[in-house]
Amino acid sequence: MLGELCDFRRRPEHLSQALKTAADERNPDEEREGAIQFLVSYWADEDPDEATVDLLEKLRKNPPNRSFLVSVLQAQIELGLNNELGALRDVDDWDDAEDEGEEE
């Protein structure tokens, strides 16, 4: 629903709020993922700014769970910041790390 607002009026304060929401680990994962999807909608017709690129990369490197990682990777792909092969590799790495953690 928030993404639909971008179609009517793109406002910097909406972008700022989405970045803050996605970055704040105290927010529920679902809320953070919604903010990530908003970023995709916000930047749909142009290249994302440095703050968005940096945040998505930070979230990719330290996701709270696999589902969140997939959401971040999908956003990166849609924004042209990653490709499917790179995303699959990241998910495989996540799965491998989880498997290693279970063995210990």
mmCIF file of N, CA and C in Angstrom:
data_model
loop_
_atom_site.group_PDB
_atom_site.id
_atom_site.type_symbol
_atom_site.label_atom_id
_atom_site.label_comp_id
_atom_site.label_asym_id
_atom_site.label_seq_id
_atom_site.Cartn_x
_atom_site.Cartn_y
_atom_site.Cartn_z
ATOM 1 N N MET A 1 0.808 -1.186 0.000
ATOM 2 C CA MET A 1 0.000 0.000 0.000
ATOM 3 C C MET A 1 0.860 1.263 0.000
ATOM 4 N N LEU A 2 1.905 1.267 0.815
ATOM 5 C CA LEU A 2 2.774 2.438 0.818
ATOM 6 C C LEU A 2 3.424 2.647 -0.537
ATOM 7 N N GLY A 3 3.758 1.532 -1.190
ATOM 8 C CA GLY A 3 4.369 1.640 -2.503
ATOM 9 C C GLY A 3 3.493 2.365 -3.496
ATOM 10 N N GLU A 4 2.179 2.255 -3.335
ATOM 11 C CA GLU A 4 1.260 2.943 -4.232
ATOM 12 C C GLU A 4 1.341 4.458 -4.075
ATOM 13 N N LEU A 5 1.745 4.920 -2.903
ATOM 14 C CA LEU A 5 1.906 6.368 -2.694
ATOM 15 C C LEU A 5 2.962 6.945 -3.626
ATOM 16 N N CYS A 6 3.965 6.148 -3.937
ATOM 17 C CA CYS A 6 5.031 6.620 -4.811
ATOM 18 C C CYS A 6 4.502 6.978 -6.190
ATOM 19 N N ASP A 7 3.456 6.280 -6.607
ATOM 20 C CA ASP A 7 2.890 6.560 -7.922
ATOM 21 C C ASP A 7 2.259 7.949 -7.969
ATOM 22 N N PHE A 8 1.811 8.426 -6.823
ATOM 23 C CA PHE A 8 1.146 9.722 -6.779
ATOM 24 C C PHE A 8 2.116 10.860 -6.464
ATOM 25 N N ARG A 9 2.965 10.624 -5.481
ATOM 26 C CA ARG A 9 3.861 11.692 -5.067
ATOM 27 C C ARG A 9 5.048 11.118 -4.317
ATOM 28 N N ARG A 10 6.208 11.298 -4.871
ATOM 29 C CA ARG A 10 7.434 10.847 -4.204
ATOM 30 C C ARG A 10 7.905 11.962 -3.292
ATOM 31 N N ARG A 11 8.034 11.641 -2.033
ATOM 32 C CA ARG A 11 8.457 12.648 -1.067
ATOM 33 C C ARG A 11 9.677 12.142 -0.313
ATOM 34 N N PRO A 12 10.657 12.996 -0.108
ATOM 35 C CA PRO A 12 11.881 12.598 0.589
ATOM 36 C C PRO A 12 11.625 12.074 2.002
ATOM 37 N N GLU A 13 10.612 12.604 2.674
ATOM 38 C CA GLU A 13 10.344 12.130 4.040
ATOM 39 C C GLU A 13 9.830 10.688 4.047
ATOM 40 N N HIS A 14 9.163 10.269 2.978
ATOM 41 C CA HIS A 14 8.736 8.870 2.876
ATOM 42 C C HIS A 14 9.953 7.964 2.726
ATOM 43 N N LEU A 15 10.896 8.393 1.900
ATOM 44 C CA LEU A 15 12.133 7.641 1.715
ATOM 45 C C LEU A 15 12.885 7.555 3.034
ATOM 46 N N SER A 16 13.021 8.653 3.713
ATOM 47 C CA SER A 16 13.728 8.690 4.990
ATOM 48 C C SER A 16 13.100 7.739 6.003
ATOM 49 N N GLN A 17 11.787 7.751 6.089
ATOM 50 C CA GLN A 17 11.086 6.873 7.024
ATOM 51 C C GLN A 17 11.284 5.400 6.664
ATOM 52 N N ALA A 18 11.243 5.089 5.392
ATOM 53 C CA ALA A 18 11.440 3.707 4.956
ATOM 54 C C ALA A 18 12.851 3.228 5.292
ATOM 55 N N LEU A 19 13.842 4.074 5.074
ATOM 56 C CA LEU A 19 15.222 3.714 5.403
ATOM 57 C C LEU A 19 15.374 3.462 6.904
ATOM 58 N N LYS A 20 14.788 4.328 7.712
ATOM 59 C CA LYS A 20 14.860 4.167 9.173
ATOM 60 C C LYS A 20 14.158 2.897 9.615
ATOM 61 N N THR A 21 12.998 2.639 9.058
ATOM 62 C CA THR A 21 12.217 1.454 9.442
ATOM 63 C C THR A 21 12.959 0.176 9.075
ATOM 64 N N ALA A 22 13.500 0.120 7.879
ATOM 65 C CA ALA A 22 14.207 -1.076 7.432
ATOM 66 C C ALA A 22 15.477 -1.319 8.246
ATOM 67 N N ALA A 23 16.125 -0.267 8.662
ATOM 68 C CA ALA A 23 17.392 -0.394 9.387
ATOM 69 C C ALA A 23 17.218 -0.739 10.860
ATOM 70 N N ASP A 24 16.102 -0.397 11.445
ATOM 71 C CA ASP A 24 15.907 -0.539 12.888
ATOM 72 C C ASP A 24 15.584 -1.984 13.267
ATOM 73 N N GLU A 25 16.536 -2.651 13.883
ATOM 74 C CA GLU A 25 16.382 -4.059 14.258
ATOM 75 C C GLU A 25 15.320 -4.271 15.330
ATOM 76 N N ARG A 26 14.877 -3.216 15.976
ATOM 77 C CA ARG A 26 13.817 -3.338 16.985
ATOM 78 C C ARG A 26 12.443 -3.498 16.339
ATOM 79 N N ASN A 27 12.321 -3.121 15.072
ATOM 80 C CA ASN A 27 11.048 -3.278 14.356
ATOM 81 C C ASN A 27 10.832 -4.737 13.999
ATOM 82 N N PRO A 28 9.577 -5.165 13.939
ATOM 83 C CA PRO A 28 9.303 -6.541 13.495
ATOM 84 C C PRO A 28 9.832 -6.752 12.071
ATOM 85 N N ASP A 29 10.283 -7.967 11.800
ATOM 86 C CA ASP A 29 10.838 -8.272 10.477
ATOM 87 C C ASP A 29 9.855 -7.958 9.362
ATOM 88 N N GLU A 30 8.575 -8.235 9.578
ATOM 89 C CA GLU A 30 7.566 -7.974 8.550
ATOM 90 C C GLU A 30 7.491 -6.482 8.216
ATOM 91 N N GLU A 31 7.610 -5.648 9.225
ATOM 92 C CA GLU A 31 7.579 -4.201 9.006
ATOM 93 C C GLU A 31 8.820 -3.748 8.248
ATOM 94 N N ARG A 32 9.940 -4.311 8.603
ATOM 95 C CA ARG A 32 11.193 -3.977 7.922
ATOM 96 C C ARG A 32 11.148 -4.421 6.463
ATOM 97 N N GLU A 33 10.593 -5.620 6.221
ATOM 98 C CA GLU A 33 10.479 -6.113 4.852
ATOM 99 C C GLU A 33 9.523 -5.242 4.033
ATOM 100 N N GLY A 34 8.469 -4.766 4.661
ATOM 101 C CA GLY A 34 7.559 -3.840 3.980
ATOM 102 C C GLY A 34 8.265 -2.564 3.577
ATOM 103 N N ALA A 35 9.130 -2.071 4.450
ATOM 104 C CA ALA A 35 9.898 -0.864 4.132
ATOM 105 C C ALA A 35 10.853 -1.115 2.975
ATOM 106 N N ILE A 36 11.426 -2.303 2.927
ATOM 107 C CA ILE A 36 12.319 -2.654 1.819
ATOM 108 C C ILE A 36 11.541 -2.663 0.504
ATOM 109 N N GLN A 37 10.343 -3.223 0.517
ATOM 110 C CA GLN A 37 9.519 -3.223 -0.691
ATOM 111 C C GLN A 37 9.127 -1.803 -1.097
ATOM 112 N N PHE A 38 8.902 -0.951 -0.114
ATOM 113 C CA PHE A 38 8.619 0.447 -0.413
ATOM 114 C C PHE A 38 9.796 1.077 -1.155
ATOM 115 N N LEU A 39 11.013 0.759 -0.726
ATOM 116 C CA LEU A 39 12.199 1.306 -1.394
ATOM 117 C C LEU A 39 12.229 0.907 -2.865
ATOM 118 N N VAL A 40 11.850 -0.329 -3.152
ATOM 119 C CA VAL A 40 11.804 -0.787 -4.551
ATOM 120 C C VAL A 40 10.799 0.049 -5.335
ATOM 121 N N SER A 41 9.635 0.279 -4.761
ATOM 122 C CA SER A 41 8.612 1.088 -5.432
ATOM 123 C C SER A 41 9.072 2.536 -5.590
ATOM 124 N N TYR A 42 9.691 3.056 -4.565
ATOM 125 C CA TYR A 42 10.138 4.457 -4.583
ATOM 126 C C TYR A 42 11.140 4.702 -5.714
ATOM 127 N N TRP A 43 12.063 3.758 -5.890
ATOM 128 C CA TRP A 43 13.118 3.935 -6.889
ATOM 129 C C TRP A 43 12.801 3.229 -8.211
ATOM 130 N N ALA A 44 11.575 2.857 -8.444
ATOM 131 C CA ALA A 44 11.206 2.045 -9.606
ATOM 132 C C ALA A 44 11.698 2.605 -10.936
ATOM 133 N N ASP A 45 11.689 3.906 -11.091
ATOM 134 C CA ASP A 45 12.010 4.497 -12.390
ATOM 135 C C ASP A 45 13.397 5.114 -12.473
ATOM 136 N N GLU A 46 14.188 4.968 -11.423
ATOM 137 C CA GLU A 46 15.533 5.538 -11.459
ATOM 138 C C GLU A 46 16.463 4.767 -10.540
ATOM 139 N N ASP A 47 17.735 5.084 -10.639
ATOM 140 C CA ASP A 47 18.715 4.414 -9.797
ATOM 141 C C ASP A 47 18.553 4.867 -8.350
ATOM 142 N N PRO A 48 18.699 3.934 -7.409
ATOM 143 C CA PRO A 48 18.558 4.299 -6.000
ATOM 144 C C PRO A 48 19.718 5.169 -5.529
ATOM 145 N N ASP A 49 19.458 5.940 -4.482
ATOM 146 C CA ASP A 49 20.508 6.784 -3.924
ATOM 147 C C ASP A 49 21.494 5.939 -3.114
ATOM 148 N N GLU A 50 22.577 6.567 -2.715
ATOM 149 C CA GLU A 50 23.641 5.876 -1.986
ATOM 150 C C GLU A 50 23.154 5.324 -0.653
ATOM 151 N N ALA A 51 22.280 6.043 0.035
ATOM 152 C CA ALA A 51 21.764 5.575 1.326
ATOM 153 C C ALA A 51 20.997 4.265 1.164
ATOM 154 N N THR A 52 20.212 4.158 0.106
ATOM 155 C CA THR A 52 19.451 2.932 -0.151
ATOM 156 C C THR A 52 20.385 1.784 -0.507
ATOM 157 N N VAL A 53 21.337 2.046 -1.382
ATOM 158 C CA VAL A 53 22.303 1.023 -1.791
ATOM 159 C C VAL A 53 23.074 0.516 -0.575
ATOM 160 N N ASP A 54 23.563 1.450 0.250
ATOM 161 C CA ASP A 54 24.343 1.077 1.425
ATOM 162 C C ASP A 54 23.515 0.278 2.428
ATOM 163 N N LEU A 55 22.284 0.699 2.657
ATOM 164 C CA LEU A 55 21.437 -0.012 3.606
ATOM 165 C C LEU A 55 21.153 -1.431 3.130
ATOM 166 N N LEU A 56 20.784 -1.592 1.878
ATOM 167 C CA LEU A 56 20.488 -2.934 1.366
ATOM 168 C C LEU A 56 21.717 -3.839 1.455
ATOM 169 N N GLU A 57 22.876 -3.293 1.211
ATOM 170 C CA GLU A 57 24.100 -4.090 1.316
ATOM 171 C C GLU A 57 24.363 -4.475 2.771
ATOM 172 N N LYS A 58 24.163 -3.550 3.679
ATOM 173 C CA LYS A 58 24.331 -3.835 5.111
ATOM 174 C C LYS A 58 23.348 -4.923 5.557
ATOM 175 N N LEU A 59 22.102 -4.821 5.121
ATOM 176 C CA LEU A 59 21.096 -5.811 5.484
ATOM 177 C C LEU A 59 21.395 -7.171 4.853
ATOM 178 N N ARG A 60 21.949 -7.161 3.656
ATOM 179 C CA ARG A 60 22.323 -8.411 2.982
ATOM 180 C C ARG A 60 23.409 -9.138 3.764
ATOM 181 N N LYS A 61 24.328 -8.387 4.313
ATOM 182 C CA LYS A 61 25.453 -8.986 5.037
ATOM 183 C C LYS A 61 25.068 -9.501 6.419
ATOM 184 N N ASN A 62 23.993 -8.966 6.997
ATOM 185 C CA ASN A 62 23.628 -9.352 8.353
ATOM 186 C C ASN A 62 22.112 -9.443 8.526
ATOM 187 N N PRO A 63 21.469 -10.356 7.811
ATOM 188 C CA PRO A 63 20.004 -10.494 7.922
ATOM 189 C C PRO A 63 19.625 -11.267 9.192
ATOM 190 N N PRO A 64 18.459 -10.979 9.752
ATOM 191 C CA PRO A 64 18.036 -11.703 10.949
ATOM 192 C C PRO A 64 17.568 -13.132 10.666
ATOM 193 N N ASN A 65 17.143 -13.392 9.436
ATOM 194 C CA ASN A 65 16.685 -14.734 9.079
ATOM 195 C C ASN A 65 16.702 -14.883 7.558
ATOM 196 N N ARG A 66 16.460 -16.096 7.108
ATOM 197 C CA ARG A 66 16.530 -16.410 5.677
ATOM 198 C C ARG A 66 15.485 -15.642 4.870
ATOM 199 N N SER A 67 14.273 -15.570 5.368
ATOM 200 C CA SER A 67 13.202 -14.867 4.667
ATOM 201 C C SER A 67 13.558 -13.396 4.449
ATOM 202 N N PHE A 68 14.121 -12.794 5.469
ATOM 203 C CA PHE A 68 14.528 -11.396 5.371
ATOM 204 C C PHE A 68 15.623 -11.247 4.313
ATOM 205 N N LEU A 69 16.584 -12.164 4.330
ATOM 206 C CA LEU A 69 17.653 -12.146 3.332
ATOM 207 C C LEU A 69 17.074 -12.211 1.925
ATOM 208 N N VAL A 70 16.128 -13.101 1.712
ATOM 209 C CA VAL A 70 15.509 -13.240 0.388
ATOM 210 C C VAL A 70 14.824 -11.935 -0.013
ATOM 211 N N SER A 71 14.163 -11.271 0.913
ATOM 212 C CA SER A 71 13.511 -9.983 0.612
ATOM 213 C C SER A 71 14.533 -8.930 0.204
ATOM 214 N N VAL A 72 15.634 -8.888 0.917
ATOM 215 C CA VAL A 72 16.695 -7.921 0.586
ATOM 216 C C VAL A 72 17.280 -8.228 -0.787
ATOM 217 N N LEU A 73 17.558 -9.494 -1.038
ATOM 218 C CA LEU A 73 18.135 -9.879 -2.327
ATOM 219 C C LEU A 73 17.179 -9.581 -3.476
ATOM 220 N N GLN A 74 15.898 -9.845 -3.272
ATOM 221 C CA GLN A 74 14.907 -9.545 -4.306
ATOM 222 C C GLN A 74 14.874 -8.045 -4.597
ATOM 223 N N ALA A 75 14.953 -7.245 -3.555
ATOM 224 C CA ALA A 75 14.981 -5.784 -3.739
ATOM 225 C C ALA A 75 16.222 -5.374 -4.522
ATOM 226 N N GLN A 76 17.371 -5.957 -4.176
ATOM 227 C CA GLN A 76 18.595 -5.625 -4.897
ATOM 228 C C GLN A 76 18.477 -6.005 -6.380
ATOM 229 N N ILE A 77 17.902 -7.154 -6.652
ATOM 230 C CA ILE A 77 17.732 -7.580 -8.045
ATOM 231 C C ILE A 77 16.822 -6.602 -8.787
ATOM 232 N N GLU A 78 15.687 -6.265 -8.183
ATOM 233 C CA GLU A 78 14.737 -5.362 -8.834
ATOM 234 C C GLU A 78 15.321 -3.976 -9.066
ATOM 235 N N LEU A 79 16.254 -3.573 -8.216
ATOM 236 C CA LEU A 79 16.878 -2.255 -8.360
ATOM 237 C C LEU A 79 18.150 -2.312 -9.206
ATOM 238 N N GLY A 80 18.493 -3.484 -9.720
ATOM 239 C CA GLY A 80 19.682 -3.627 -10.557
ATOM 240 C C GLY A 80 20.982 -3.634 -9.786
ATOM 241 N N LEU A 81 20.924 -3.965 -8.497
ATOM 242 C CA LEU A 81 22.115 -3.959 -7.647
ATOM 243 C C LEU A 81 22.699 -5.355 -7.443
ATOM 244 N N ASN A 82 22.013 -6.355 -7.942
ATOM 245 C CA ASN A 82 22.437 -7.738 -7.794
ATOM 246 C C ASN A 82 21.812 -8.509 -8.953
ATOM 247 N N ASN A 83 22.214 -9.747 -9.108
ATOM 248 C CA ASN A 83 21.603 -10.595 -10.125
ATOM 249 C C ASN A 83 21.177 -11.907 -9.483
ATOM 250 N N GLU A 84 20.436 -12.711 -10.216
ATOM 251 C CA GLU A 84 19.901 -13.941 -9.641
ATOM 252 C C GLU A 84 20.990 -14.896 -9.191
ATOM 253 N N LEU A 85 22.064 -14.993 -9.955
ATOM 254 C CA LEU A 85 23.148 -15.907 -9.594
ATOM 255 C C LEU A 85 23.804 -15.472 -8.283
ATOM 256 N N GLY A 86 24.065 -14.190 -8.149
ATOM 257 C CA GLY A 86 24.640 -13.686 -6.903
ATOM 258 C C GLY A 86 23.709 -13.897 -5.724
ATOM 259 N N ALA A 87 22.419 -13.707 -5.946
ATOM 260 C CA ALA A 87 21.433 -13.889 -4.882
ATOM 261 C C ALA A 87 21.362 -15.358 -4.470
ATOM 262 N N LEU A 88 21.377 -16.258 -5.437
ATOM 263 C CA LEU A 88 21.348 -17.693 -5.116
ATOM 264 C C LEU A 88 22.578 -18.094 -4.308
ATOM 265 N N ARG A 89 23.713 -17.528 -4.658
ATOM 266 C CA ARG A 89 24.945 -17.811 -3.918
ATOM 267 C C ARG A 89 24.819 -17.338 -2.464
ATOM 268 N N ASP A 90 24.242 -16.154 -2.276
ATOM 269 C CA ASP A 90 24.053 -15.635 -0.920
ATOM 270 C C ASP A 90 23.112 -16.512 -0.102
ATOM 271 N N VAL A 91 22.043 -16.990 -0.719
ATOM 272 C CA VAL A 91 21.104 -17.873 -0.015
ATOM 273 C C VAL A 91 21.785 -19.195 0.314
ATOM 274 N N ASP A 92 22.562 -19.732 -0.634
ATOM 275 C CA ASP A 92 23.299 -20.971 -0.368
ATOM 276 C C ASP A 92 24.281 -20.785 0.786
ATOM 277 N N ASP A 93 24.972 -19.656 0.806
ATOM 278 C CA ASP A 93 25.900 -19.361 1.899
ATOM 279 C C ASP A 93 25.160 -19.286 3.234
ATOM 280 N N TRP A 94 23.973 -18.664 3.232
ATOM 281 C CA TRP A 94 23.164 -18.582 4.450
ATOM 282 C C TRP A 94 22.793 -20.000 4.912
ATOM 283 N N ASP A 95 22.315 -20.812 3.973
ATOM 284 C CA ASP A 95 21.912 -22.176 4.310
ATOM 285 C C ASP A 95 23.095 -22.978 4.851
ATOM 286 N N ASP A 96 24.266 -22.830 4.224
ATOM 287 C CA ASP A 96 25.456 -23.539 4.686
ATOM 288 C C ASP A 96 25.845 -23.109 6.091
ATOM 289 N N ALA A 97 25.788 -21.824 6.364
ATOM 290 C CA ALA A 97 26.116 -21.306 7.695
ATOM 291 C C ALA A 97 25.138 -21.835 8.740
ATOM 292 N N GLU A 98 23.866 -21.910 8.381
ATOM 293 C CA GLU A 98 22.847 -22.438 9.296
ATOM 294 C C GLU A 98 23.093 -23.921 9.567
ATOM 295 N N ASP A 99 23.450 -24.666 8.519
ATOM 296 C CA ASP A 99 23.729 -26.093 8.688
ATOM 297 C C ASP A 99 24.932 -26.317 9.595
ATOM 298 N N GLU A 100 25.960 -25.499 9.426
ATOM 299 C CA GLU A 100 27.142 -25.593 10.279
ATOM 300 C C GLU A 100 26.811 -25.265 11.727
ATOM 301 N N GLY A 101 25.947 -24.283 11.931
ATOM 302 C CA GLY A 101 25.548 -23.896 13.273
ATOM 303 C C GLY A 101 24.769 -24.994 13.972
ATOM 304 N N GLU A 102 24.003 -25.758 13.225
ATOM 305 C CA GLU A 102 23.225 -26.858 13.801
ATOM 306 C C GLU A 102 24.101 -28.035 14.181
ATOM 307 N N GLU A 103 25.221 -28.195 13.481
ATOM 308 C CA GLU A 103 26.115 -29.326 13.750
ATOM 309 C C GLU A 103 26.910 -29.127 15.028
ATOM 310 N N GLU A 104 27.093 -27.898 15.444
ATOM 311 C CA GLU A 104 27.917 -27.620 16.626
ATOM 312 C C GLU A 104 27.243 -27.920 17.881
#
